[in-house]
Amino acid sequence: MAFQITKAVIPAAGLGTRFLPATKAMPKEMLPVVDKPAIQYVVEEAVAAGLDDVLMITGRNKNALENHFDRIGELEATLEAKGDTERLQKVNFSSDLAEMHYVRQGDPLGLGHAVLRAKMHVGREPFAVLLGDDIIDERDVLLTRMIEEQSKRNANVVALLEVDPAVAHMYGIATVEATETDDVVRITGLVEKPASGTAPSNYAIIGRYVLRPEVFEVLENTEPGKGGEIQLTDALQTMAEDSASGGVFGVVFRGRRYDTGDRLDYIKAIVQLAVERDDLGPELRPWLKAFAGGLD
Ligand code: UTP
């Protein structure tokens, strides 16, 4: 029986060491991308795909995340008193976006360990996982497509991006077989961050998953892997080998994705999104051209 998927799990408990010292007292998911924290784009994407029950896996410094999606009476009162309805709407928007739930990861023992914290909340339904530092452009549909495939196949579905082989060692990489559907592949094997030059393909897993609840039992039996962490990729590898769990399929994404957990990609994301905005683009574009013209 196909379930209506309603729950999104957003792991945001990583240490964000690539962004230190900015992430010393603040989760990297709260870094602003133009004028919204990265995590808000991700919650908006979940809601747009019909998932308005959101469980966030938090770590240390969780207060900033919780506060962002909560009401802040003092701020609302000040904006109201000033008659600043435009900003008041923006502030209220993030508080009213979704039904938010939080659970602590405790020690950051890996993405698989973070996802396992969602077991009680999710129960026995398929659910989505969206990484809090990965932004998919709202004009490009991915999650809805993945949910469709999950329901159709009753399988586990991950998002794949074709990457330059030179950067394959930074991702989980899939070995794939074609299916009858152009943008869908069957995954026969997965390897987390393969050593340079050993990647079995250039299909990299990016931060979107639609999973069957059996993943929790698999995660409970997954030993620490790369970096001593419990890897979601390792659990998916187990499921790819076990047809009883529905197997693992990949939806190949050909749209725009911004990795805000990486410093260079983060800067690119801000520039790309800002130049397209009506309020910032018209001034930013000519400035950027002149600036780039002055570079070697
Ligand atoms: P990353 O692999 O980017 O790790 O996590 P990180 O620790 O956050 O960042 P760096 O590499 O030290 O800079 C991918 C996603 O998984 C979450 C992160 O918050 C991020 O959204 N995560 C990772 C957890 O929630 N818990 C973990 O134990 C590890």
Coordinates of N, CA and C and ligand atoms in Angstrom, one line a residue, residues 11-19 28-29 57 105 107-111 113-114 131-133 193 229 261, ligand 1:
P11 N 18.6 16.7 9.1 CA 19.7 16.6 10.0 C 20.5 18.0 10.0
A12 N 20.7 18.5 11.1 CA 21.4 19.8 11.2 C 22.3 19.8 12.5
A13 N 22.9 18.7 12.7 CA 23.7 18.5 14.0 C 25.2 18.4 13.7
G14 N 25.6 18.5 12.5 CA 27.0 18.4 12.2 C 27.8 19.5 12.8
L15 N 29.1 19.3 12.9 CA 30.0 20.3 13.5 C 30.3 21.5 12.6
G16 N 30.2 21.3 11.3 CA 30.5 22.4 10.4 C 31.9 23.0 10.5
T17 N 32.8 22.0 10.6 CA 34.2 22.5 10.9 C 34.8 23.3 9.7
R18 N 34.3 23.1 8.5 CA 34.8 23.8 7.3 C 34.5 25.3 7.4
F19 N 33.6 25.7 8.3 CA 33.2 27.1 8.4 C 33.6 27.7 9.7
K28 N 26.0 25.7 11.1 CA 26.2 26.2 9.7 C 24.9 26.4 8.9
E29 N 23.9 25.6 9.3 CA 22.6 25.7 8.6 C 22.0 27.1 8.9
I57 N 17.0 17.5 13.3 CA 17.9 16.8 14.2 C 19.0 17.9 14.6
Q105 N 20.8 15.1 18.7 CA 21.6 14.0 18.3 C 22.5 13.6 19.5
D107 N 26.0 13.2 20.6 CA 27.3 13.3 19.9 C 27.1 13.2 18.4
P108 N 27.8 14.0 17.6 CA 27.6 13.9 16.1 C 28.4 12.7 15.6
L109 N 27.7 11.6 15.6 CA 28.4 10.3 15.3 C 28.2 10.0 13.8
G110 N 27.7 10.9 13.0 CA 27.5 10.7 11.6 C 26.1 10.9 11.1
L111 N 25.9 11.0 9.8 CA 24.6 11.3 9.2 C 23.6 10.1 9.5
H113 N 23.6 8.1 12.0 CA 23.3 8.2 13.4 C 22.3 9.3 13.7
A114 N 22.4 10.4 12.9 CA 21.5 11.5 13.0 C 20.1 11.1 12.5
L131 N 19.1 17.3 3.7 CA 20.3 17.9 4.4 C 20.1 19.4 4.5
G132 N 20.4 19.8 5.7 CA 20.1 21.3 6.0 C 21.1 22.2 5.4
D133 N 22.2 21.7 4.8 CA 23.2 22.6 4.2 C 23.2 22.5 2.6
K193 N 32.7 8.5 -0.2 CA 33.9 9.2 -0.4 C 35.1 8.3 -0.9
E229 N 32.3 7.3 11.5 CA 30.9 7.8 11.6 C 30.0 6.7 11.1
G261 N 27.5 24.1 2.7 CA 28.4 23.6 3.7 C 29.9 23.8 3.2
Ligands
UTP1 P1 28.7 17.1 6.7 O1 29.3 15.9 6.1 O2 28.7 18.3 5.8 O3 29.4 17.3 8.0 O4 27.2 16.7 7.1 P2 29.5 18.5 9.0 O5 30.2 18.0 10.3 O6 28.2 19.2 9.3 O7 30.5 19.6 8.3 P3 32.1 19.7 8.2 O8 32.5 18.7 7.2 O9 32.6 19.5 9.6 O10 32.3 21.1 7.8 C1 26.1 16.6 6.2 C2 24.8 16.9 6.9 O11 24.6 16.0 7.9 C3 24.4 16.6 9.1 C4 25.0 18.0 9.0 O12 24.5 18.9 9.9 C5 24.8 18.3 7.5 O13 23.5 18.8 7.3 N1 25.1 15.8 10.2 C6 26.3 15.3 10.0 C7 24.4 15.5 11.4 O14 23.3 16.0 11.6 N2 25.0 14.8 12.3 C8 26.3 14.2 12.1 O15 26.8 13.5 13.0 C9 26.9 14.5 10.9

